[in-house]
Structures are given as C-alpha cells and as structure tokens.
XYZ file of C-alpha atoms in Angstrom:
684
model
C -15.705 7.194 -23.759
C -12.522 9.229 -23.641
C -9.201 7.386 -23.801
C -7.388 7.106 -20.485
C -4.268 5.639 -18.959
C -4.766 3.539 -15.844
C -2.526 5.328 -13.417
C -3.349 7.404 -10.383
C -3.654 11.129 -10.930
C -2.254 13.784 -8.652
C -2.070 17.588 -8.482
C 0.758 19.971 -7.613
C 0.461 21.413 -4.107
C 2.478 23.561 -1.754
C 2.961 22.804 1.951
C -0.123 23.091 4.144
C -0.166 24.825 7.519
C -2.386 23.304 10.185
C -5.463 25.550 9.964
C -9.053 24.806 10.892
C -11.304 23.434 8.152
C -12.692 26.127 5.851
C -11.226 28.831 8.083
C -10.257 31.123 5.218
C -11.942 29.754 2.140
C -14.760 30.466 -0.239
C -16.889 27.363 0.115
C -18.852 28.099 -3.043
C -15.709 28.121 -5.213
C -14.673 24.650 -4.133
C -18.198 23.307 -4.414
C -18.584 24.726 -7.917
C -15.256 23.246 -8.981
C -16.292 19.844 -7.624
C -19.685 20.001 -9.299
C -18.148 20.932 -12.654
C -15.661 18.063 -12.507
C -18.330 15.640 -11.320
C -20.478 16.636 -14.286
C -17.494 16.019 -16.586
C -16.986 12.510 -15.234
C -20.675 11.579 -15.395
C -21.054 13.024 -18.899
C -17.912 11.660 -20.525
C -16.455 8.790 -18.521
C -19.264 6.206 -18.331
C -20.110 6.982 -14.697
C -23.761 6.703 -13.670
C -23.338 7.913 -10.092
C -20.577 9.668 -8.162
C -20.160 10.540 -4.477
C -17.370 12.500 -2.773
C -16.352 13.932 0.591
C -13.464 15.897 2.073
C -12.508 15.652 5.737
C -10.282 18.327 7.258
C -9.130 18.088 10.882
C -11.875 15.623 11.741
C -14.769 17.493 10.124
C -16.536 16.810 6.843
C -16.147 20.089 4.955
C -17.508 19.020 1.579
C -19.952 16.226 0.804
C -21.814 16.019 -2.481
C -22.703 13.784 -5.402
C -23.557 13.688 -9.093
C -25.398 11.409 -11.445
C -28.103 8.997 -10.394
C -28.550 6.180 -7.949
C -30.878 4.470 -10.436
C -31.203 5.292 -14.138
C -34.785 4.008 -14.313
C -36.167 6.265 -11.582
C -33.513 8.988 -11.974
C -33.306 9.041 -8.196
C -30.133 10.976 -7.294
C -27.127 9.742 -5.381
C -27.120 11.050 -1.808
C -24.507 11.062 0.924
C -26.074 7.857 2.287
C -25.865 5.896 -0.965
C -23.439 2.995 -0.586
C -20.833 1.840 -3.110
C -18.321 -0.971 -3.315
C -14.881 0.487 -2.598
C -12.810 -2.271 -4.247
C -9.158 -2.337 -3.282
C -9.504 0.622 -0.957
C -10.656 -2.270 1.282
C -6.982 -3.250 1.504
C -6.520 -0.347 3.889
C -9.023 -1.929 6.278
C -7.254 -5.295 6.400
C -3.880 -3.551 6.676
C -5.156 -1.485 9.592
C -6.602 -4.630 11.176
C -3.222 -6.358 10.864
C -1.421 -3.412 12.427
C -3.989 -3.350 15.244
C -3.039 -6.950 16.043
C 0.595 -5.844 16.068
C -0.297 -2.993 18.446
C -1.757 -5.532 20.874
C 1.365 -7.738 20.541
C -0.646 -10.589 19.082
C 1.541 -10.687 15.979
C 4.906 -9.449 14.770
C 4.685 -8.313 11.157
C 8.282 -9.427 10.538
C 7.820 -13.030 11.723
C 6.943 -15.670 9.071
C 3.256 -15.886 8.226
C 3.109 -19.635 8.865
C 3.719 -18.874 12.538
C 0.115 -17.676 12.638
C -1.488 -19.600 9.757
C -0.193 -23.108 10.407
C -1.756 -24.623 7.309
C -0.235 -22.047 4.962
C 2.072 -24.146 2.784
C 3.368 -23.937 -0.776
C 5.316 -26.146 -3.151
C 8.249 -23.761 -2.778
C 10.255 -23.760 0.432
C 10.734 -20.013 0.198
C 7.138 -19.556 1.372
C 8.473 -19.977 4.916
C 10.167 -16.580 4.565
C 6.949 -14.664 3.775
C 5.958 -12.242 6.538
C 2.834 -10.110 7.086
C 4.892 -7.043 6.140
C 5.598 -8.581 2.735
C 1.890 -9.164 2.205
C 1.137 -5.528 3.008
C 3.897 -4.097 0.772
C 3.282 -6.503 -2.136
C 6.747 -8.122 -1.917
C 5.771 -11.689 -0.931
C 6.683 -13.175 -4.316
C 3.215 -14.713 -4.749
C 2.056 -14.907 -8.355
C -0.657 -12.327 -7.834
C -4.365 -13.085 -7.806
C -6.754 -15.992 -7.627
C -9.711 -14.172 -9.158
C -11.815 -17.292 -9.682
C -15.235 -17.293 -7.997
C -14.711 -13.994 -6.254
C -17.092 -11.469 -7.881
C -20.717 -12.627 -7.711
C -24.179 -11.242 -8.398
C -26.611 -11.754 -5.494
C -24.348 -14.469 -4.117
C -22.098 -14.218 -1.063
C -20.484 -17.648 -1.482
C -17.119 -17.746 0.352
C -15.612 -20.297 -2.059
C -12.613 -18.129 -2.953
C -11.755 -17.465 0.710
C -12.292 -21.085 1.712
C -10.141 -22.617 -1.030
C -7.187 -20.222 -1.216
C -4.854 -22.098 1.136
C -5.534 -25.396 -0.658
C -4.768 -23.832 -4.035
C -1.527 -22.280 -2.798
C -0.263 -25.664 -1.560
C 0.562 -26.740 -5.130
C 1.977 -23.398 -6.275
C 5.394 -21.716 -6.278
C 6.730 -18.184 -5.932
C 7.951 -15.987 -8.764
C 10.707 -14.368 -6.690
C 12.451 -14.445 -3.355
C 10.195 -12.977 -0.666
C 11.089 -9.322 -0.180
C 13.004 -9.020 -3.467
C 10.623 -6.525 -5.042
C 7.053 -5.224 -4.812
C 4.448 -6.059 -7.468
C 0.749 -5.587 -6.810
C -0.614 -8.780 -5.288
C -4.246 -9.367 -4.336
C -3.627 -12.786 -2.785
C -1.448 -11.190 -0.125
C -4.438 -9.315 1.265
C -6.583 -12.435 1.189
C -3.929 -14.038 3.367
C -4.047 -11.032 5.690
C -7.792 -11.569 6.024
C -7.108 -15.158 7.073
C -4.393 -13.942 9.458
C -6.825 -11.572 11.173
C -9.352 -14.375 11.541
C -6.888 -16.939 12.891
C -5.295 -14.610 15.419
C -8.427 -12.778 16.604
C -10.745 -15.767 16.618
C -13.399 -13.664 14.876
C -14.695 -13.716 11.341
C -13.170 -10.875 9.356
C -16.602 -9.261 9.001
C -17.102 -9.325 12.775
C -13.592 -7.959 13.400
C -14.196 -4.967 11.121
C -17.545 -4.254 12.762
C -16.264 -4.585 16.338
C -12.902 -2.823 16.109
C -13.413 -0.317 13.278
C -17.100 0.144 12.465
C -18.443 0.480 15.998
C -15.765 2.828 17.425
C -16.079 5.117 14.400
C -19.901 4.875 14.220
C -19.708 3.624 10.638
C -23.279 2.618 9.879
C -22.665 2.169 6.142
C -19.375 0.245 6.118
C -20.259 -3.403 5.493
C -19.066 -6.597 3.812
C -21.141 -8.968 1.636
C -21.523 -11.208 4.691
C -23.247 -8.462 6.696
C -27.014 -8.099 6.876
C -28.058 -4.658 5.596
C -30.461 -3.069 3.148
C -28.995 -3.838 -0.291
C -31.267 -1.178 -1.786
C -28.867 1.393 -0.363
C -26.221 0.290 -2.889
C -25.888 2.429 -6.007
C -27.198 0.596 -9.058
C -24.634 -0.658 -11.564
C -24.833 -1.034 -15.340
C -23.120 -2.806 -18.215
C -23.149 -2.042 -21.966
C -25.727 -4.126 -23.807
C -27.860 -4.841 -20.725
C -30.738 -2.406 -20.422
C -31.627 -2.651 -16.738
C -29.583 -2.308 -13.576
C -27.477 -5.308 -12.630
C -28.036 -7.407 -9.523
C -26.059 -6.537 -6.390
C -22.350 -7.158 -6.857
C -20.597 -8.984 -4.021
C -16.799 -8.880 -4.040
C -16.305 -11.991 -1.936
C -12.614 -11.318 -1.414
C -13.122 -9.187 1.636
C -9.526 -8.331 2.510
C -8.678 -7.611 -1.100
C -11.715 -5.626 -2.159
C -14.986 -6.609 -0.531
C -16.113 -3.632 1.551
C -19.063 -1.345 0.829
C -19.126 2.162 2.241
C -19.869 5.832 1.575
C -17.472 8.655 0.758
C -18.035 10.261 4.143
C -17.312 7.032 5.996
C -14.189 6.274 3.934
C -12.934 9.770 4.774
C -13.806 9.154 8.404
C -11.862 5.873 8.351
C -8.899 7.800 6.923
C -8.598 9.451 10.343
C -7.423 6.054 11.597
C -4.930 5.696 8.764
C -3.281 9.087 9.316
C -2.876 8.523 13.039
C -5.694 10.604 14.509
C -7.592 7.771 16.182
C -5.048 6.262 18.539
C -7.856 4.512 20.396
C -8.132 2.287 17.302
C -4.651 2.291 15.747
C -1.479 3.628 17.309
C 0.262 6.622 15.793
C 3.355 4.430 15.488
C 1.514 1.904 13.318
C -0.086 4.619 11.188
C 3.377 6.060 10.575
C 4.743 2.596 9.790
C 2.087 2.178 7.093
C 3.490 5.332 5.461
C 7.056 3.980 5.298
C 8.709 3.954 1.887
C 8.500 0.176 1.655
C 9.137 0.169 -2.090
C 12.740 1.213 -1.442
C 13.483 -2.133 0.196
C 13.738 -4.066 -3.055
C 14.306 -3.767 -6.771
C 12.264 -0.888 -8.130
C 12.223 1.835 -10.715
C 14.316 4.825 -9.764
C 12.742 7.420 -7.491
C 11.449 9.686 -10.178
C 8.122 11.487 -10.094
C 5.683 8.601 -9.899
C 2.239 7.491 -8.785
C 3.101 4.014 -7.502
C 5.466 3.675 -4.531
C 4.172 1.233 -1.967
C 3.865 1.646 1.760
C 1.946 -0.860 3.858
C -1.409 -1.094 2.113
C -1.001 2.239 0.342
C -0.400 2.292 -3.425
C 1.622 5.456 -2.960
C 3.274 7.073 0.035
C 5.232 9.540 -2.083
C 2.528 10.476 -4.530
C 3.668 12.576 -7.442
C 3.853 15.489 -7.697
C 3.037 16.281 -4.060
C 6.535 15.133 -3.161
C 8.010 17.951 -5.256
C 6.639 20.390 -2.699
C 7.621 18.564 0.459
C 4.138 17.150 1.061
C 3.531 13.568 2.111
C 0.592 12.378 0.026
C -0.915 8.921 0.369
C -3.084 7.220 -2.218
C -5.161 4.071 -2.631
C -7.386 3.208 -5.558
C -9.864 0.403 -5.951
C -11.952 -1.251 -8.659
C -14.347 -4.179 -8.685
C -16.131 -5.177 -11.881
C -18.735 -2.455 -11.330
C -17.641 -0.116 -8.527
C -14.667 2.227 -8.314
C -13.067 4.210 -5.517
C -10.137 6.413 -4.570
C -8.785 7.688 -1.273
C -6.209 10.489 -1.066
C -4.764 11.641 2.268
C -2.341 14.342 3.373
C -1.434 13.046 6.852
C 0.758 15.967 7.918
C -2.197 18.268 7.363
C -5.123 16.101 8.493
C -6.893 16.228 5.144
C -8.392 13.313 3.236
C -10.766 12.912 0.319
C -12.762 9.895 -0.849
C -14.460 9.552 -4.231
C -16.741 6.594 -5.037
C -18.573 5.755 -8.250
C -20.716 3.321 -10.155
C -18.990 2.889 -13.501
C -15.829 4.642 -14.630
C -12.507 3.877 -12.972
C -10.512 4.613 -9.840
C -8.272 6.614 -12.175
C -11.039 9.127 -12.823
C -11.882 9.272 -9.134
C -8.256 9.990 -8.261
C -8.096 12.731 -10.869
C -11.274 14.243 -9.475
C -9.879 14.189 -5.921
C -6.630 15.861 -6.941
C -8.371 18.668 -8.797
C -10.855 19.394 -6.021
C -8.205 19.274 -3.302
C -6.097 21.668 -5.320
C -8.960 24.150 -5.517
C -9.638 23.667 -1.823
C -6.054 24.509 -0.902
C -5.926 27.482 -3.222
C -9.082 29.008 -1.762
C -7.677 28.619 1.729
C -4.652 30.631 0.610
C -2.264 27.739 1.093
C -1.180 27.771 -2.549
C -0.997 30.866 -4.695
C -1.698 29.382 -8.113
C -2.706 26.134 -9.706
C 0.264 25.169 -11.818
C -0.316 24.270 -15.471
C 0.197 20.764 -16.801
C 3.697 19.849 -17.866
C 4.430 20.535 -21.528
C 6.907 18.816 -23.837
C 8.986 19.748 -26.831
C 8.886 17.512 -29.902
C 11.599 14.889 -29.794
C 14.840 15.499 -31.654
C 16.756 12.429 -32.686
C 20.483 12.323 -31.902
C 23.213 9.778 -32.609
C 22.773 6.633 -30.538
C 25.766 4.875 -28.943
C 26.308 1.498 -30.588
C 26.024 -0.386 -27.278
C 22.272 0.217 -27.302
C 21.976 -2.252 -30.176
C 22.485 -4.994 -27.589
C 19.066 -4.253 -26.094
C 17.403 -5.828 -29.128
C 15.788 -9.161 -28.406
C 12.764 -10.921 -26.961
C 10.845 -9.138 -24.192
C 7.914 -10.316 -22.149
C 5.200 -8.966 -19.922
C 2.600 -11.214 -18.342
C 0.648 -12.965 -21.145
C 2.546 -11.385 -24.058
C 5.953 -11.164 -25.738
C 7.436 -8.799 -28.303
C 10.513 -8.941 -30.490
C 12.124 -5.577 -29.854
C 14.604 -4.252 -32.381
C 16.841 -1.238 -31.810
C 17.779 -0.014 -35.280
C 19.145 3.307 -36.530
C 18.414 4.910 -33.187
C 14.745 3.951 -33.294
C 12.424 1.448 -31.594
C 8.968 0.478 -32.821
C 6.750 -0.608 -29.933
C 3.160 -1.844 -29.752
C 0.606 -0.104 -27.560
C 1.707 0.282 -23.934
C -0.086 0.677 -20.594
C -3.023 -1.509 -21.514
C -3.450 0.147 -24.915
C -3.692 3.709 -23.642
C -0.328 4.674 -25.163
C -0.682 3.870 -28.875
C 1.775 1.856 -30.921
C 4.427 4.221 -32.257
C 8.106 4.812 -32.989
C 10.524 6.068 -30.327
C 13.760 7.824 -31.294
C 16.964 8.139 -29.316
C 17.171 11.609 -27.754
C 20.227 11.199 -25.519
C 20.735 10.391 -21.839
C 19.764 6.786 -22.442
C 16.213 7.647 -23.489
C 14.070 7.007 -26.549
C 11.033 9.284 -26.876
C 7.889 9.414 -28.942
C 7.293 12.213 -31.434
C 5.451 14.432 -28.935
C 8.074 13.904 -26.221
C 5.632 12.952 -23.461
C 6.591 9.258 -23.342
C 10.179 8.170 -22.689
C 11.546 4.632 -22.988
C 14.755 3.425 -21.371
C 16.444 0.203 -20.299
C 17.326 -0.771 -16.722
C 19.780 -3.532 -15.883
C 18.745 -4.355 -12.333
C 20.755 -5.967 -9.561
C 18.953 -9.258 -10.138
C 20.761 -9.447 -13.480
C 17.636 -8.862 -15.568
C 17.007 -6.028 -18.035
C 13.709 -4.138 -18.012
C 12.046 -1.772 -20.445
C 11.014 1.264 -18.402
C 8.222 3.598 -19.467
C 7.999 7.176 -18.182
C 4.754 8.667 -19.466
C 2.730 11.835 -19.043
C -0.758 11.550 -20.478
C -3.896 13.669 -20.292
C -7.425 12.896 -19.149
C -9.501 15.474 -21.034
C -11.251 17.704 -18.562
C -9.594 16.031 -15.566
C -5.884 16.731 -15.819
C -2.546 15.094 -16.444
C -1.215 11.767 -15.244
C 2.344 10.574 -14.799
C 3.610 7.061 -14.289
C 6.970 5.343 -14.313
C 6.933 1.568 -14.569
C 8.633 -1.493 -15.937
C 6.510 -2.663 -18.859
C 8.655 -5.499 -20.250
C 11.451 -7.805 -19.112
C 14.114 -9.110 -21.492
C 13.896 -12.872 -21.869
C 16.565 -15.427 -22.646
C 16.046 -17.774 -25.623
C 14.633 -21.139 -24.643
C 15.380 -23.660 -27.463
C 12.846 -26.466 -27.871
C 13.276 -29.918 -29.342
C 11.274 -30.800 -32.444
C 8.691 -32.892 -30.595
C 7.923 -30.147 -28.088
C 7.793 -27.559 -30.866
C 5.220 -29.583 -32.781
C 2.926 -29.966 -29.770
C 2.974 -26.261 -28.943
C 2.619 -25.187 -32.570
C -0.655 -27.121 -32.648
C -1.936 -25.024 -29.705
C -0.914 -21.651 -31.131
C -3.908 -19.358 -31.610
C -6.380 -21.706 -29.951
C -8.794 -20.627 -27.257
C -9.546 -22.502 -24.041
C -12.726 -21.762 -22.092
C -13.192 -21.583 -18.306
C -15.112 -24.400 -16.642
C -14.947 -23.733 -12.894
C -16.474 -20.262 -12.590
C -19.897 -20.188 -10.919
C -22.663 -18.945 -13.173
C -23.408 -16.117 -10.700
C -19.960 -14.640 -11.409
C -19.749 -11.120 -12.790
C -16.866 -12.299 -14.954
C -19.415 -13.760 -17.378
C -19.874 -10.166 -18.516
C -16.190 -10.037 -19.502
C -15.430 -13.011 -21.727
C -11.691 -12.305 -21.820
C -11.497 -13.547 -18.217
C -13.131 -16.811 -19.314
C -11.148 -17.280 -22.517
C -7.449 -18.109 -22.440
C -6.076 -17.697 -25.954
C -2.705 -19.383 -26.394
C 0.006 -17.432 -28.215
C 3.162 -19.428 -28.878
C 6.621 -18.263 -29.980
C 8.161 -21.655 -30.714
C 11.416 -20.203 -32.027
C 12.183 -18.606 -28.689
C 10.390 -21.217 -26.566
C 7.619 -19.165 -24.916
C 3.819 -19.255 -24.745
C 1.919 -16.226 -23.424
C 5.277 -15.089 -21.968
C 5.579 -18.309 -19.957
C 8.708 -20.395 -20.496
C 7.958 -23.744 -22.131
C 9.375 -26.562 -20.012
C 8.088 -29.630 -21.857
C 5.219 -30.712 -24.068
C 2.545 -29.868 -21.494
C 3.951 -27.260 -19.132
C 5.150 -23.671 -19.278
C 6.126 -21.623 -16.234
C 6.083 -17.918 -15.473
C 9.140 -16.080 -16.772
C 8.249 -12.435 -16.135
C 8.635 -10.816 -12.751
C 8.387 -7.094 -12.251
C 6.015 -5.352 -14.742
C 3.864 -3.643 -12.180
C 0.526 -2.553 -13.573
C -0.516 -4.168 -16.829
C -0.142 -7.917 -16.606
C 0.917 -7.965 -12.970
C -0.705 -11.349 -12.218
C 1.612 -14.187 -13.240
C 0.512 -17.708 -14.128
C 1.755 -21.079 -15.363
C 0.215 -23.191 -18.126
C -0.355 -26.876 -17.353
C -2.024 -28.891 -20.103
C -3.613 -32.275 -19.491
C -5.865 -34.698 -21.356
C -8.999 -36.509 -20.143
C -11.074 -38.726 -22.418
C -9.147 -37.456 -25.443
C -10.034 -33.862 -24.579
C -7.304 -31.320 -23.869
C -7.559 -28.905 -20.975
C -5.258 -26.288 -19.519
C -4.953 -25.379 -15.833
C -4.315 -21.689 -15.106
C -4.216 -20.459 -11.497
C -6.089 -23.565 -10.304
C -8.865 -23.035 -12.869
C -9.547 -25.538 -15.676
C -10.159 -24.452 -19.273
C -11.347 -26.713 -22.106
C -9.946 -26.589 -25.647
C -12.104 -25.057 -28.354
C -11.527 -28.283 -30.313
C -13.713 -30.160 -27.832
C -16.606 -27.702 -27.902
C -19.523 -28.824 -30.075
C -22.097 -26.659 -31.887
C -25.404 -26.140 -30.093
C -27.980 -28.638 -31.367
C -29.788 -27.021 -34.274
C -33.126 -28.784 -33.783
C -36.126 -26.979 -32.395
C -35.782 -28.489 -28.928
C -32.922 -29.937 -26.879
C -31.610 -30.186 -23.346
C -28.241 -29.496 -21.756
C -27.133 -30.747 -18.332
C -24.428 -29.706 -15.903
C -22.134 -32.721 -15.305
C -21.472 -34.337 -11.937
C -18.328 -32.214 -11.394
C -20.377 -29.015 -11.653
C -18.314 -27.579 -14.512
C -19.784 -25.224 -17.082
C -20.845 -26.481 -20.525
C -19.866 -24.536 -23.646
C -21.297 -24.616 -27.173
C -20.373 -22.999 -30.474
C -22.901 -21.147 -32.605
C -22.559 -22.416 -36.190
C -24.383 -21.414 -39.351
C -27.292 -23.763 -38.532
C -28.172 -21.973 -35.293
C -26.952 -18.433 -35.990
C -29.619 -15.714 -36.204
C -32.235 -17.950 -34.564
C -34.020 -16.982 -31.361
C -33.098 -19.201 -28.424
C -35.271 -19.491 -25.317
C -33.996 -21.334 -22.266
C -35.917 -22.783 -19.341
C -33.381 -22.885 -16.498
C -33.528 -23.951 -12.851
C -33.119 -21.177 -10.277
C -29.523 -22.268 -9.637
C -28.670 -22.222 -13.343
C -28.010 -19.592 -15.968
C -26.384 -18.981 -19.321
C -24.430 -16.410 -21.284
C -24.187 -15.760 -25.006
C -21.260 -14.017 -26.742
C -20.804 -12.728 -30.283
C -17.890 -13.580 -32.546
C -15.751 -10.862 -30.943
C -16.366 -12.139 -27.422
C -18.812 -9.370 -26.433
C -21.644 -10.475 -24.170
C -25.033 -10.461 -25.921
C -26.994 -11.764 -22.949
C -26.115 -13.029 -19.461
C -29.253 -14.364 -17.846
C -28.076 -13.920 -14.236
C -27.525 -10.221 -14.921
C -30.438 -9.494 -17.267
C -33.011 -12.050 -16.087
C -33.723 -12.453 -19.784
C -33.935 -16.048 -21.026
C -34.436 -15.339 -24.733
C -31.775 -14.154 -27.180
C -31.010 -14.162 -30.902
C -27.855 -16.185 -31.425
C -25.028 -14.238 -33.136
C -22.887 -15.665 -35.922
C -19.677 -17.417 -34.802
C -20.556 -16.816 -31.175
C -20.429 -18.958 -28.046
C -22.901 -20.125 -25.411
C -22.115 -21.250 -21.869
C -24.440 -22.912 -19.353
C -23.638 -23.076 -15.651
C -25.248 -24.151 -12.404
C -25.264 -26.981 -9.914
C -24.327 -30.542 -10.833
C -27.348 -32.163 -12.468
C -29.097 -28.937 -13.453
C -31.033 -29.419 -16.703
C -31.747 -26.670 -19.254
C -34.562 -26.898 -21.790
C -33.419 -25.174 -24.982
C -35.810 -24.079 -27.724
C -34.707 -22.631 -31.062
C -37.083 -20.875 -33.413
C -36.899 -21.799 -37.051
C -35.286 -19.247 -39.356
C-alpha cells in the first residue's frame, strides 16, 4: 500500500456563484474523473468497495461506486450499499444537540451537569464543561474510552452504560475551554445529553427528528433493526473471508451506518437548508471558528480548525480563495468516510469505503469537486501542487540552542538536540514523515532536505513550548496534503529518588496485556490496542510521556499534540496475589511476567475466571509450530498472535478454531465467566 499522511486533503477552488446543479457542465468529464480516481483508490489503497455522491442545491448530481460489495461473489457496490461512517456520526449528535438548543431545552453555554446530573469527575473543573466545549473538543477530557466499543455481531452498550462511572474517578488535562484537541468522549457525553433531555434513546431521536423528516431509509445505528446484508463486507489482512458485521457501539462518536447519498442529503441540514429540522442560526453557529477561542497553532493554511462538530471550518486551501469549506472525516476499525461541504454554494460530497482511510476519501472528494467546478466554468484551471526548493542552511541564532531538551507526545518522549543549526528527529505524523535531519533556514524554521516539511518552536501563552510541524506531503495519484500541528511538547525534568527509579527501571520494556476487552471486540485484530508496552526514561522521570509521581503512578504530562497521540492517559500500577497489573483508561492490563506458556501436552482446558477477564498464554518452544484446535462455547473465542504482534487467527472474525502456533507468539481466550475451552495440540 502506498505511504500516506493522516491528514485531510483539500483542493484549490475559486468562489462559486449560485447556479443550478449541472447547469453548464459536461457530466461525462466529472464522471470519468471520479471513476479514474475511484479505480486508483481501489487498486492501490487497500479499499475493497467505494461509494460517493455529490449534492448540489438539493439534488444528487453524481452518484457512483467502485470495487465490490463482497470479494467472494464479486457483487458490486451500489448506491444502496450501506457503510459505517465513523466519526462523521459526530455531525449527527452535534446537530441533535443544536436542535435541542433551537427548542430552548438546553443552552450550549451552561455547564453540562445541569442536564446530566450524575456527570461527576475527580476534578472540580468538570463543573465548567459546557456542551459547546464537547462539540469543539475543548472540554479538557483526556480523550477516548475505546474499551468495549467496536464489536463484531454484538451491539452490547457496555461502553455507553459505563462511561459516567469511569469518568467519576478521572481528572482533566487542562482547564475547560483552554484549547481544542480531538476528543471522542465529548461526543459520547453529547449522546447522553440528547437522551437525558429528550427522554428518547439516541437511536430513536435520530430516527424521529432526522431520519424520518429527511426520508433516510439507510441511516441506522447498531441498535436499529435492519437488513445487515446491506452493509458492505469488510476484510482484514491474514483472514481470507469477509469479517462479521462491525458495530461501533459508540453511537454519538462514530456509530452510524449510512450511504453516500444519504450523508449528502443530511448535509443539507448542516449547511442550513432544512430549517424545519435545524435553524439556519444553529447551522451557522456550527461553522464558527471555534478553534480561535483557545491556544492553537497560528492561522496558517491548515486542514484542522474546529467548529462545532466539524474538523475544519476553514479548510485549506479553500480559504485562500474566499470559500468557506467544511470537512469531517471518520474511521472505525473497518469503515471509512468523509464529508466535504461548501455551505455558501449549497454543494456537498460524501465518500464512504470499506478499507482504506478517511484521508483517501477526503482526497477523492477534493479532486472530484475540483473537476466538477471546473466543468461548470466556475474555475478556469486546476492549480498544480505546491513545489519546494531544496533547503539551504543559514546561520542559526544562538538562542535556538535553548530549545534542546526532553519533548513528549502522548505515549512517547524524545531527547531533542539543536546542534550546529540542525535537528535530528524521528518519524513524525504517525510514521508518514520519515526520520531525518532538519536544518535552520531562517525565519525561525528548520526544514528537511526537500523543503516540504518545516519545524519550528512555539512558546504559547500557557507557558509551554511546542514543536510545530508544517508539512506538505503527496498521496500518489490523489494529490497533495497540508497540515500544521503541534507534534511534541517540551517537558520539565522530573527527578526521581533511588527507590522509585529502581521500581520503574524494572518495568522498562515490559508489555502488559488487556484483560477487560470482550472477545467480540474488533480490537483483537490490532494487538497494539491490547498491549501496553512500558517505556521509561528514569533520568528525566517519565514513562510513556507520563510524569512519574511515585513508585506506582504516573500522570499525563502532554496536552496539545492534536492528531497522533491525541488520547491522554495515566498509568496506575497495582498488585494482586503477587501479580502486577496496570490500569490505563479504566482498563486493566496484566504484566507479561505473570503470563504462563500454554500447556504443551496434547490436551488441556482453559477457563474464564469469575471476573470475566481474558486469559493470556505465551507460546514457547514446546508448543511453537504445533497445530492447536480449540472447542469453545458460543460466547467464547480466542486470538493468536505471532512474535511481532500480528494476528494469525481470531476465531470470532474467522470462525476458524484451528491454527498453527507461531514462535514467540501469544494466545488470548475470552468469553463469559466460567466459559471452558478444550485445547488440543498436535504432536510435532
């Protein structure tokens, strides 16, 4: 698969006059452009099926698809195929919240606990959190409680039901309203707000006040009854057949299914054209430049600048041409979506896919919209991608030497050294910008050799220094991306006493494995979610970028980095029956030291304990390369991983109960308390 950078993609447009849909355009040109780009995505970006639609002045003017609904039958995607839309669902709960404001049932600037009485936290500042702060990501909440949220063939509401209880023991990472950092939990709280104030389940509210008025027959939640065969099949490397139906049981955050046409139709509400559902005033309020209210990167060309619900209300580079462009992307484990809207011109486009990324979908939308506008005569030419001159090193002022030191982003720290006008940095933006050297080029910037990535330092009004990254990168065949973000925060040294140092040194490099995730969870396909590897810098006093407080606790120290590592956490270690565990975001993980090898005899059993927690085993030399067959109850399942953490088999996804055990791998069994698994190993 081609390397990408996970930022939204946009295209350069000129201002649009209000003209009827397709009034002056060559429909075939736009359709051909869309088909070519769709073929590119399906061929080169791990997408099995893609669906897209453009709405212009209330009419669907383009609706098409690419790839297959099902690889086995090669049945094509149609306009009626449904997909999960991930975080594009946040626009539904934001609209629902603003609808309650329209009816004077809530005030979005009054504290949330006015409406959710049992919302409490172990931090008195929680009383200052308002619905507005949830919608613009500035609540100060740590980020996301992902546990037990993404299930296969399981619509358990555990995550929804337990969120308020989990928050009661947690703190904030900042003052409410201080700055905006993407926060899934905020939209889960909005879901609860809608339920408490309306007296309806969230699913019923969406159906009654959005689905029915708009005649949305394909917009559903996992709690709705509908034909699941309409959902596009999903796939995962290493598993031959299609996966079971994925339920994102965090409805306000990312749980809605829909079609591209219906997402585009819903966009009419968001841009103010359906005042019978949402007032024009509220639609405009959702487009406010909320990100300007707190600490933020400077207003350069960018793809993240929050409104209410929207990821971007000043989407680059539309803003360069006086166009208001709105953007929202969404990803579950398996589904991906993007919505782009030009509210001043009544145009929106939705792109949904099985596989890939919302990044690709956004790039696709930008390119097709650009062609659409050109063919209508609204823009004269499609501008080329920005080019860069190779960087030329100049003399660096000596004061920049002071920026050397320890920096952290969520879950990682680096020792940054400014030396001879150069900075060596590891990979940035989730690994999509490779590790390389940056040289000082003047104007406070250090650039890479090609000149497309610039690094600078911001001392913000909260007294903290941030490493800012301004990067242009290319998606081959899809266009150029640009993003400006804070990637690292400078950290103060945190000296430890010898006793505390010794305890944390013993944990350095060890892995701890998740115990509380239901075996139906899609996260068993991604072992990194289930494995917390501890990385300790005892000299500076940090572990996984959390600040070590004592022998068993470390608290979040990083605040603003906005995209990669946005979800903060604390580490709380505890011991039961001489076994060490760590609590992370209300989920328990067991130390690798306590995990025993799977029994190497021909036959054995494993049972789920009374607390319902998962049971892990190591694969040692006695069991490696032997075929294991498991007889499991219907409520139970297991997963096997190789030495690199890649899934070899996950029975709830593959329905396969036999697997050859890889060397140095791991096995996990999960199910209901008391479930018993019969394990058989073939002799070598």
